[in-house]
Amino acid sequence: MNLKNKTIVITGATAGIGFQTALDASRAGAFVIGVGRNPERSENARQKIISQAPDAKITFLTADLASQKQIRLLAEQIKLALAERNLISLDVLVNNAGMFMDKKIFTEDGIETTFAVNHLAPFLLTHLLLPLLSQSPSARVITVSSDSHYRTSFTPEKAKNPVFFFGLIAYKVSKLSNVLFTSQFNRLHAGESVHAFAVAPGLVNTDFGMKETGRLTSMVWRSRKKSGVSPEVPAKTILFLASDPAVSTSNEVYWHLCKPKQPSRNATDPNLAKRLWLESCKLTSITQPEGE
Ligand SMILES: NC(=O)c1ccc[n+]([C@@H]2O[C@H](COP(=O)([O-])OP(=O)(O)OC[C@H]3O[C@@H](n4cnc5c(N)ncnc54)[C@H](OP(=O)(O)O)[C@@H]3O)[C@@H](O)[C@H]2O)c1
């Protein structure tokens, strides 16, 4: 894994898979910008990383990725953080932050929160950081998806406000969107120096399902997570995709345990991917739809 002196942004770096990825990337000599939604948890994570990797080059920025305004501010802060170190490029963006909700709650932008945080935030942040990623000789956009995307179908134009809300379905839709986003990104940026991948972490022992959820979901997750692997396992795949020179020419979109995995049939549907892309442009006020 050669990450020495690479610049890497990792969202959701305060806990679980994102924290472990930030720690391992720091140990490997990367300059890491972690993103957290809470200043105190971000500072705790930064200190924990420095205590385990004393040479870490790590800084944390704060943004609630449910807010498009905060995502836009975050992108500006990332540019500044790089400029302060005389860096003009970003090598890797890891869209890892994600959540599960029991209830249909709308963000300040009027979008169902699971779809907003798990799909639209990666979509918008990637778009805003593309000028920096394009400056890298071999940039990567890695989005943490899930096998939950299998056996899922949806209407992109209705994802912002699904008629029937069920937390698991909203989550599955958001994770299918991660894979569709990744494949459409690669179609639109074919032949360029930036390449996207989606990662299937498998079941991982984190507190993921115990945050924005009620007592029953928390209880189920508490018991289920015990059979999950350590966050080190998916962190290894993420950092493999971030650093392996050979994967930059790969056409494989979905990866598990450092190997390609076949995504669902819907995840490879170019028409669905294009519709989602156009809808995402609309919902994030990106004025030049690249899906056409
Ligand atoms: N665990 C699994 O078995 C599993 C399986 C498949 C896929 N995944 C995916 O893996 C990714 C990481 O999950 P994890 O298991 O590591 O969960 P986790 O331990 O709960 O970590 C999630 C991270 O995302 C952050 N986050 C959540 N909502 C946010 C928001 N609105 N704005 C900014 N940051 C936010 C959390 O911040 P706080 O620290 O403030 O909560 C935390 O840093 C997710 O995308 C998830 O869908 C997990």
Tab-separated table of C-alpha atoms in Angstrom, residues 8 13 31-35 42 46 50 56-61 81 84-85:
chain	number	residue	atom	x	y	z
A	8	ILE	CA	-7.112	11.743	1.178
A	13	ALA	CA	-14.029	9.469	10.052
A	31	PHE	CA	-2.173	13.495	4.583
A	32	VAL	CA	-5.667	12.782	5.866
A	33	ILE	CA	-8.597	15.181	6.110
A	34	GLY	CA	-11.248	13.488	8.232
A	35	VAL	CA	-14.807	14.755	8.194
A	42	SER	CA	-13.937	14.918	15.550
A	46	ARG	CA	-8.016	13.173	15.806
A	50	ILE	CA	-2.314	10.803	16.824
A	56	ALA	CA	0.063	11.260	11.513
A	57	LYS	CA	-0.623	14.204	9.242
A	58	ILE	CA	-4.292	14.540	10.086
A	59	THR	CA	-6.812	17.299	10.399
A	60	PHE	CA	-10.574	17.183	10.905
A	61	LEU	CA	-13.312	19.346	9.419
A	81	ALA	CA	-6.744	23.015	4.127
A	84	GLU	CA	-2.373	25.920	3.505
A	85	ARG	CA	-0.008	23.030	2.822
